[in-house]
Short mmCIF file of C-alpha atoms in Angstrom, two decimals:
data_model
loop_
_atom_site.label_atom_id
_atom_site.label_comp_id
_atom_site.label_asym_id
_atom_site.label_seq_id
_atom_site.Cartn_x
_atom_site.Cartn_y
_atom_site.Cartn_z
CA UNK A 1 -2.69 10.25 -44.09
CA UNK A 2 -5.84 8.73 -44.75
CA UNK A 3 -4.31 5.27 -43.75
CA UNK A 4 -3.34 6.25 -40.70
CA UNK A 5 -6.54 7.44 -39.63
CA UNK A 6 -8.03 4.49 -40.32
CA UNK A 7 -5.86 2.60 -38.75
CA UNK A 8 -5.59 4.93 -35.72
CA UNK A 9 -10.02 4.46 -35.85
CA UNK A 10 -9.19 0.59 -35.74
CA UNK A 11 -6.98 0.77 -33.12
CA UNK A 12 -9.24 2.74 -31.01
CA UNK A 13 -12.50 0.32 -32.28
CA UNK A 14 -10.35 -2.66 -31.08
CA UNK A 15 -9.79 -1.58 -27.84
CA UNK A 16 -13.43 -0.79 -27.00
CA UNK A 17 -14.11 -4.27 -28.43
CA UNK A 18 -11.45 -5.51 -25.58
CA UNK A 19 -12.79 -3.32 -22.93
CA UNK A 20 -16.13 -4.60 -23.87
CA UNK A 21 -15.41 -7.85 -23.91
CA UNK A 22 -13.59 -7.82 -20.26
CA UNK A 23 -16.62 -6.10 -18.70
CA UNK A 24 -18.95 -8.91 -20.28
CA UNK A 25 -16.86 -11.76 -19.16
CA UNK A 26 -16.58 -10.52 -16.05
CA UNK A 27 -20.25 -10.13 -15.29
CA UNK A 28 -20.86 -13.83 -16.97
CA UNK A 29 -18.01 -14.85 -14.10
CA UNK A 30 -20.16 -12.54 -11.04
CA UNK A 31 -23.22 -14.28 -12.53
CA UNK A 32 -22.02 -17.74 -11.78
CA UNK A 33 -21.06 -17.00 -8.34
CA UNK A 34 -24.14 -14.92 -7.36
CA UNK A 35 -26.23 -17.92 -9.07
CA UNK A 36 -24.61 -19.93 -6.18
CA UNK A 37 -24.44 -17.84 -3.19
CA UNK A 38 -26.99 -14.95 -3.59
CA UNK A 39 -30.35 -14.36 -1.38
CA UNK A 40 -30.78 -10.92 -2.92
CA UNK A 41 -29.63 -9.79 -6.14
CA UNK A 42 -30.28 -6.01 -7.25
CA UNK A 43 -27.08 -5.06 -9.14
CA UNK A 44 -24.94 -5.79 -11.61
CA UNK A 45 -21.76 -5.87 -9.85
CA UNK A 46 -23.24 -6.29 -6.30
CA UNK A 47 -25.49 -9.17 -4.60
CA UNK A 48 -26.36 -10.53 -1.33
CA UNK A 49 -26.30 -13.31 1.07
CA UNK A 50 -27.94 -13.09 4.51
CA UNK A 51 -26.50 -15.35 6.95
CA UNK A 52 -28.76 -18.03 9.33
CA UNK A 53 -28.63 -16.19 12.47
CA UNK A 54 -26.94 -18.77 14.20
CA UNK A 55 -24.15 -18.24 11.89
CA UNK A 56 -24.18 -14.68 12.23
CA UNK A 57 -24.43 -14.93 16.49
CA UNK A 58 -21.35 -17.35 16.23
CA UNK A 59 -18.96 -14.73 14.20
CA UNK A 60 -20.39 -11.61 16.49
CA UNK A 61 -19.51 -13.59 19.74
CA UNK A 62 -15.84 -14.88 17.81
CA UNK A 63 -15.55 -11.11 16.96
CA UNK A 64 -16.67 -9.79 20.40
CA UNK A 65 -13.96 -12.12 21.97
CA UNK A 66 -11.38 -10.62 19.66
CA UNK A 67 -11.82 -7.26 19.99
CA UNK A 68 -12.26 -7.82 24.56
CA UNK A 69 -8.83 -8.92 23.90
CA UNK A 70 -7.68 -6.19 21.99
CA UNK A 71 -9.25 -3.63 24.61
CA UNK A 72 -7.31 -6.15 27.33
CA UNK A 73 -10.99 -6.83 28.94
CA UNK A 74 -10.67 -10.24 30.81
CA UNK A 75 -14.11 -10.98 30.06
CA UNK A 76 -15.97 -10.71 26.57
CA UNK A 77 -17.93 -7.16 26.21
CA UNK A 78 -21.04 -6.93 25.56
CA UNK A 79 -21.81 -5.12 22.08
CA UNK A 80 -22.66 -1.66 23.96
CA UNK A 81 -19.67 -1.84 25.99
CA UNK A 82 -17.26 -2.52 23.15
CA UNK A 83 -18.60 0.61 21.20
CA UNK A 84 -18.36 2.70 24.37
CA UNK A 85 -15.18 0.90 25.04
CA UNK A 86 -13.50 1.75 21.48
CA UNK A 87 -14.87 4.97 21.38
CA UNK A 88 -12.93 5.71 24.25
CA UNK A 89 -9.74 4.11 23.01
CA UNK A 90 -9.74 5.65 20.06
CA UNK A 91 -6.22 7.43 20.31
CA UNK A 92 -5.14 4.99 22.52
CA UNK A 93 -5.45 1.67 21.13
CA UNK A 94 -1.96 0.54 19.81
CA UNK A 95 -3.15 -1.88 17.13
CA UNK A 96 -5.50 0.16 15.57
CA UNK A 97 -4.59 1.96 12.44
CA UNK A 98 -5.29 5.03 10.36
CA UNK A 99 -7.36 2.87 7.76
CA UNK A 100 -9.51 1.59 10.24
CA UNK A 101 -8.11 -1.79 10.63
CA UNK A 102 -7.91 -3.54 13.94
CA UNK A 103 -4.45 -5.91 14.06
CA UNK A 104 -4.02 -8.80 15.88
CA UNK A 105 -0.75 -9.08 17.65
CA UNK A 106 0.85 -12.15 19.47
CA UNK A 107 -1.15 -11.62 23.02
CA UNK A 108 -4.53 -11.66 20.30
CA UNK A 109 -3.84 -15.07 18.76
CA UNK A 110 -5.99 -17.35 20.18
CA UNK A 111 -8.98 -15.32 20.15
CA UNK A 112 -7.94 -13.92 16.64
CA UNK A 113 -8.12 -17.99 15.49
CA UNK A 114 -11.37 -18.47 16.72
CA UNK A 115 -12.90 -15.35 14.79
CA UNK A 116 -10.83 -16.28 11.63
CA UNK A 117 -12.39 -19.87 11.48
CA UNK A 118 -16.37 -18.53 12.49
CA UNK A 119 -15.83 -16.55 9.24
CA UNK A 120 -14.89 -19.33 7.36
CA UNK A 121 -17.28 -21.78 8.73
CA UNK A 122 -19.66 -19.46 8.05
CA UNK A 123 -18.43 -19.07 3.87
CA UNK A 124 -17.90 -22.37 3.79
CA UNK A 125 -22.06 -23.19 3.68
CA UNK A 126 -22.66 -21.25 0.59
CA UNK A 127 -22.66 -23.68 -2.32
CA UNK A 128 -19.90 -22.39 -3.88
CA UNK A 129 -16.60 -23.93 -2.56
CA UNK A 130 -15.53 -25.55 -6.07
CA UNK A 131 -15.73 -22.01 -7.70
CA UNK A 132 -13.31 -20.50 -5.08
CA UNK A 133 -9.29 -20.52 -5.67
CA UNK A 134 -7.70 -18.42 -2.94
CA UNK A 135 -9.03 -16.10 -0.20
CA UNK A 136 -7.50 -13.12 1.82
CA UNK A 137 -5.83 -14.43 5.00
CA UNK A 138 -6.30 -12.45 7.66
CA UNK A 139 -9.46 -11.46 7.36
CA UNK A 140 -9.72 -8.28 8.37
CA UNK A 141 -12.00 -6.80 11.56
CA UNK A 142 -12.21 -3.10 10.56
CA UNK A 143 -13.62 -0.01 13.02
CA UNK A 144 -14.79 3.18 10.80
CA UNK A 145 -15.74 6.26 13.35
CA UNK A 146 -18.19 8.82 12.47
CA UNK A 147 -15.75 11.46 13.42
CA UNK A 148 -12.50 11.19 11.60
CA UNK A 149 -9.05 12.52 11.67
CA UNK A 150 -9.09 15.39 8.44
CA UNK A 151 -5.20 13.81 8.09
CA UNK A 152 -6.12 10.32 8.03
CA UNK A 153 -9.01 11.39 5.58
CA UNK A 154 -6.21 12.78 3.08
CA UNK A 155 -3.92 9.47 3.05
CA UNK A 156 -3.28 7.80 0.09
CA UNK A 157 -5.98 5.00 0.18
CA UNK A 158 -8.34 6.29 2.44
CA UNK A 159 -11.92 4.53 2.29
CA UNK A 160 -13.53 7.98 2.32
CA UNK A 161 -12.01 8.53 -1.03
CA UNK A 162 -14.07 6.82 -4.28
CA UNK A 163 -12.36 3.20 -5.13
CA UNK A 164 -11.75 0.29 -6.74
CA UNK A 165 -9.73 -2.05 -4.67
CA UNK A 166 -7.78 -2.83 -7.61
CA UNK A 167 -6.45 0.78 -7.28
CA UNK A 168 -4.79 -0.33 -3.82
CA UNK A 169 -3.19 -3.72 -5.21
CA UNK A 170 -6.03 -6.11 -5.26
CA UNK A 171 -6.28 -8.74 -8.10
CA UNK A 172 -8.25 -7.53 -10.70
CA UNK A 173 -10.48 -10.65 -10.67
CA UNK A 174 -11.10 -10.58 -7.18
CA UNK A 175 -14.75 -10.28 -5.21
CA UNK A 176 -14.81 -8.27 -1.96
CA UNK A 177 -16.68 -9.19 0.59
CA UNK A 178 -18.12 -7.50 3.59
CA UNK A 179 -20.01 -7.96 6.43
CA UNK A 180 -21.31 -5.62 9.06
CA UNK A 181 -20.93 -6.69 12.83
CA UNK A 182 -21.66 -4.04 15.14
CA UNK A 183 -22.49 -0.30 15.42
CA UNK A 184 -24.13 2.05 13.30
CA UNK A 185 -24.35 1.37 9.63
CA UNK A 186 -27.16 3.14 8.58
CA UNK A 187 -25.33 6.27 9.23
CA UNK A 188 -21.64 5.44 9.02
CA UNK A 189 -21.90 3.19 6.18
CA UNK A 190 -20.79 2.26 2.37
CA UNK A 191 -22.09 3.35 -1.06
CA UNK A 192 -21.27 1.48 -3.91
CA UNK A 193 -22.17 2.01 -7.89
CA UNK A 194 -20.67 1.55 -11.29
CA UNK A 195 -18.28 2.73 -13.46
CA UNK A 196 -18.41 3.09 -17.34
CA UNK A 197 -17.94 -0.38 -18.80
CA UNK A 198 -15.71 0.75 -21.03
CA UNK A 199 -13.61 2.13 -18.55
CA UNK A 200 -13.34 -0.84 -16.59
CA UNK A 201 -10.56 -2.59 -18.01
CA UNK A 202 -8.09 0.46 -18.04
CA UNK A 203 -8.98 0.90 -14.63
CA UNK A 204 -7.69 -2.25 -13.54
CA UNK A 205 -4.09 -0.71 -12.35
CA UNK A 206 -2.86 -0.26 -9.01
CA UNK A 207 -2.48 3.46 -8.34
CA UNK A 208 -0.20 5.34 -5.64
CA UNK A 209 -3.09 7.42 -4.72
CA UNK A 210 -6.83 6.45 -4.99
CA UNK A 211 -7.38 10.49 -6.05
CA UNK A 212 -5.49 9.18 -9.48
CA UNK A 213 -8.58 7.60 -10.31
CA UNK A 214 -11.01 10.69 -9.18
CA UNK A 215 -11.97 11.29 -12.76
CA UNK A 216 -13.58 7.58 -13.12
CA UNK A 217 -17.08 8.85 -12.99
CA UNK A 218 -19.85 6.40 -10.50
CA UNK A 219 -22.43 6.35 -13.46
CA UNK A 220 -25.09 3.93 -11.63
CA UNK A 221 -25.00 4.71 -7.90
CA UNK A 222 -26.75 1.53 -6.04
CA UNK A 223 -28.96 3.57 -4.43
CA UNK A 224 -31.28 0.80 -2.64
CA UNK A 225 -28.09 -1.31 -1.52
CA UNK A 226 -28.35 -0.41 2.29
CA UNK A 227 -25.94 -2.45 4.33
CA UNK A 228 -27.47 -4.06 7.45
CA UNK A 229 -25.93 -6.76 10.00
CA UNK A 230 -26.09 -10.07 9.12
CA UNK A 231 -25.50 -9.86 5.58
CA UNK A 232 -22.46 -10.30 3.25
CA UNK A 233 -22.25 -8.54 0.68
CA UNK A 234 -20.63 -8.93 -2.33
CA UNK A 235 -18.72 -6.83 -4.61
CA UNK A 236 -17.49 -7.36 -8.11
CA UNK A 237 -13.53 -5.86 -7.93
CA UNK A 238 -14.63 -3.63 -11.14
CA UNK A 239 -17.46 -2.03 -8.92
CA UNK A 240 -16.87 1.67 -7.05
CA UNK A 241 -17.61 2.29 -3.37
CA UNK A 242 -16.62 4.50 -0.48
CA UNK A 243 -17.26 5.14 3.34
CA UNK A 244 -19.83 7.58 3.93
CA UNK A 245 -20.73 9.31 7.34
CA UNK A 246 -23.65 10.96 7.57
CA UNK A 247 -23.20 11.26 11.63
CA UNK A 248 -19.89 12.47 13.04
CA UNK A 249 -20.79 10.48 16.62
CA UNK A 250 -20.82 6.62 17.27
CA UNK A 251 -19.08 3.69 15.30
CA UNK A 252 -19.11 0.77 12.74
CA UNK A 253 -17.03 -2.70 12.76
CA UNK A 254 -17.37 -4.83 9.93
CA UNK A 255 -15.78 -7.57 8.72
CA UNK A 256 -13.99 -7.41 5.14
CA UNK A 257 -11.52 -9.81 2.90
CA UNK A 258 -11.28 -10.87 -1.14
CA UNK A 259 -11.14 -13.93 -2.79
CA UNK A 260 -10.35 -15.41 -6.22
CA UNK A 261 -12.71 -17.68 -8.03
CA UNK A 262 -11.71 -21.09 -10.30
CA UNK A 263 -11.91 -21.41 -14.01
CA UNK A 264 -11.61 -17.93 -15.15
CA UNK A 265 -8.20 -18.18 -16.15
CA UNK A 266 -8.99 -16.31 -19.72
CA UNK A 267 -10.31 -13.15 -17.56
CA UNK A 268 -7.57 -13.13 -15.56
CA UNK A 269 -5.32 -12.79 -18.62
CA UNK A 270 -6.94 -9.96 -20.14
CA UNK A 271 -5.53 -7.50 -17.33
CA UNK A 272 -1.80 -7.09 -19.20
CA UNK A 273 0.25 -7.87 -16.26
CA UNK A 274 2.41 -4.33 -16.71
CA UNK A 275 -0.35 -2.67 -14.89
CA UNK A 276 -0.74 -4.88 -11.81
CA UNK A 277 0.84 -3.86 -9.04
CA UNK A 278 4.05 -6.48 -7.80
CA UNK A 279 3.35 -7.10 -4.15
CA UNK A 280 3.37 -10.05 -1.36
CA UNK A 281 0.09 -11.69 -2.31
CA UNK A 282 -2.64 -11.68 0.82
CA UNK A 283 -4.16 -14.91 -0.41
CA UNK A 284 -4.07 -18.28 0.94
CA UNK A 285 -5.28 -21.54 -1.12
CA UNK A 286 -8.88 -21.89 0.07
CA UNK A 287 -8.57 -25.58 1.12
CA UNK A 288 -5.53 -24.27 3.36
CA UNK A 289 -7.77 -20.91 4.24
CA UNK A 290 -10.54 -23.18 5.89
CA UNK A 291 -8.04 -24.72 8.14
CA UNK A 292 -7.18 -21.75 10.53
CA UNK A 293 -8.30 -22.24 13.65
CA UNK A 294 -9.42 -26.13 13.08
CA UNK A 295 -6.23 -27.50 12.06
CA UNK A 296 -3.30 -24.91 11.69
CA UNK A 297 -3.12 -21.66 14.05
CA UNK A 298 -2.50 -18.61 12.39
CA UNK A 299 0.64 -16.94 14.80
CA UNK A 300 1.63 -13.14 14.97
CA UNK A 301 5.20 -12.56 16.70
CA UNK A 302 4.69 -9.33 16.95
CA UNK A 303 3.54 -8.16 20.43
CA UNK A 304 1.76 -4.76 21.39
CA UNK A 305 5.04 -3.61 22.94
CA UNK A 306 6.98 -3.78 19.60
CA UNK A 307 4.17 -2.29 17.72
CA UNK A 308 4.20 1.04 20.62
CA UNK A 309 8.09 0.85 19.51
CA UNK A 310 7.77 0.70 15.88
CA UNK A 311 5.23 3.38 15.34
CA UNK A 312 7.79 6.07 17.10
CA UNK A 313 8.88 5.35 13.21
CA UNK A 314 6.92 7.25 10.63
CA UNK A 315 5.60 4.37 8.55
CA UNK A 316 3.11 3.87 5.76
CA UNK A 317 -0.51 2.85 7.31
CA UNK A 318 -1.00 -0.37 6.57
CA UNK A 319 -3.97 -1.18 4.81
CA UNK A 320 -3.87 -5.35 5.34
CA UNK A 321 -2.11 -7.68 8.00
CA UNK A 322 1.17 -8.82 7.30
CA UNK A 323 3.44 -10.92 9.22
CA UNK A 324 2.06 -13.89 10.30
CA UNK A 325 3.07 -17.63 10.12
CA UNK A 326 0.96 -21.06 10.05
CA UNK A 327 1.69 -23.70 13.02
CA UNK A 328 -0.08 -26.91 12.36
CA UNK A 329 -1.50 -28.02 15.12
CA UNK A 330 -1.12 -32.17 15.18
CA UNK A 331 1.92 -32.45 13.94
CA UNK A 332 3.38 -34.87 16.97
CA UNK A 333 0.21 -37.04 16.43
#
């Protein structure tokens, strides 16, 4: 009996060690990147990069010209009459779904190609394009209103709800990245903190419902981390966030998509592969990720019409973009 109890304390002792160990690889990993690409760096799992306004102006005009489209406005909006525009197509607006994301269909493709590659242009001038493997593709234009639905607050991976993005079938190693375009995000806006290191790596597991992991505890809340337009921000997968509205009028569109660094191979490996969920992967090769819009277009078949059609269907919300093919653009040259 006495040998098995020690064992057992072993056991238990080892994985700590390996928890430990993942959590402290993983920051080493953040570290390197946020050496590169930070302005601002508060947090352990969370820095900060504020864009050159010209960079910014280009994305919110790319964005602006996406989402005219999307309200079928033959001329781009100005920001006032987009909010006042989507807050009055709120029910209405085909391609916009229960998790707040705003998909492009076929008649959006050409404006949806130009705000793809301002995003990228825009990553592309932080000093870190050797450390990065693979990126999300589409990015993904999301609208969060103060007022929401109390059913779309209850589905299964609604942003409301306390989260790792691992928990919805994001790579464990992955950094999420979000910036803030338009609206109000001082009041309708994203908190983010910590969990216990030592819970980290056992939380790295794709779960049906994000409530599975409601008794993962935030034990450092980022308190100062205020998100404001014109700055990405960048989160560690590992880290905790949710939506919070603290007014139930007005709006917030942000952009938001992941990506997967280089050389960390080892840390990748630590995440047993048994608890990772098996799905179509949303990432691109970076090298073919910064080609949207410059040298391949990124094509949607699907047109608003066959959306109206398919949602007559109950179907799952999506939470990402599927569906989409790559043209190149010069291939008769």
């Amino acid at each position: 009996m006495k040998g098995l109890l020690t064992k057992a304390g072993l056991n238990k002792q080892s994985e700590y060690e390996r928890a430990i160990a993942f959590s402290q690889l993983g920051d080493r990993l953040f570290d390197e990147l946020s050496d590169r690409m930070a302005t601002k760096r508060q947090y352990r799992l969370l820095f900060e990069h504020k864009l050159k306004p010209e960079l910014f102006q280009h994305i919110k005009i790319a964005a602006a010209t996406y989402i005219s489209a999307c309200l079928n406005s033959p001329i781009i909006l100005s920001e006032e009459e987009i909010l006042q525009r989507l807050l009055e197509a709120r029910n209405t607006l085909p391609n916009y779904t229960g998790t707040g994301l705003l998909m492009p269909k076929r008649e959006h493709t050409l404006a949806f190609n130009l705000f793809q590659k301002s995003v990228a242009e825009a990553f592309y001038q932080f000093a870190a394009n050797d450390l990065i493997d693979a990126v999300d593709l589409p990015v993904n234009l999301r609208i969060v209103y103060g007022k929401t639905d109390p059913q779309k607050a209850r589905l299964p991976f609604a942003s409301s709800k306390l989260h790792s993005d691992v928990w919805a079938g994001v790579p464990a190693d992955a950094t999420v990245v979000i910036l803030p375009l338009f609206g109000d995000i001082e009041n309708i806006t994203i908190e983010a903190g910590e969990m216990p290191r030592e819970m980290e790596l056992q939380a790295m597991r794709f779960m049906s419902d994000f409530d599975e992991g409601k008794d993962i505890p935030m034990v450092v809340s980022y308190t100062e981390a205020r998100l404001q337009h014109g700055t990405m921000y960048f989160n560690d997968a590992r880290g905790l966030h949710q939506t919070v509205r603290r007014k139930a009028e007005g709006l917030r569109i942000s952009v938001d998509f992941r990506f997967r660094r280089k050389f960390n191979e080892a840390y990748r490996a630590m995440v047993p592969a048994s608890i990772v969920r098996v799905e179509e992967d949303m990432s691109v090769p970076y090298q073919e990720w910064l080609k949207v819009g410059k040298e391949t277009l990124i094509i949607f078949d699907e047109t608003v019409e066959q959306l109206k059609r398919k949602q007559k269907v109950e179907d799952p919300v999506p939470l990402y973009t599927h569906g989409y093919r790559l043209l190149k653009m010069f291939d008769f040259i």
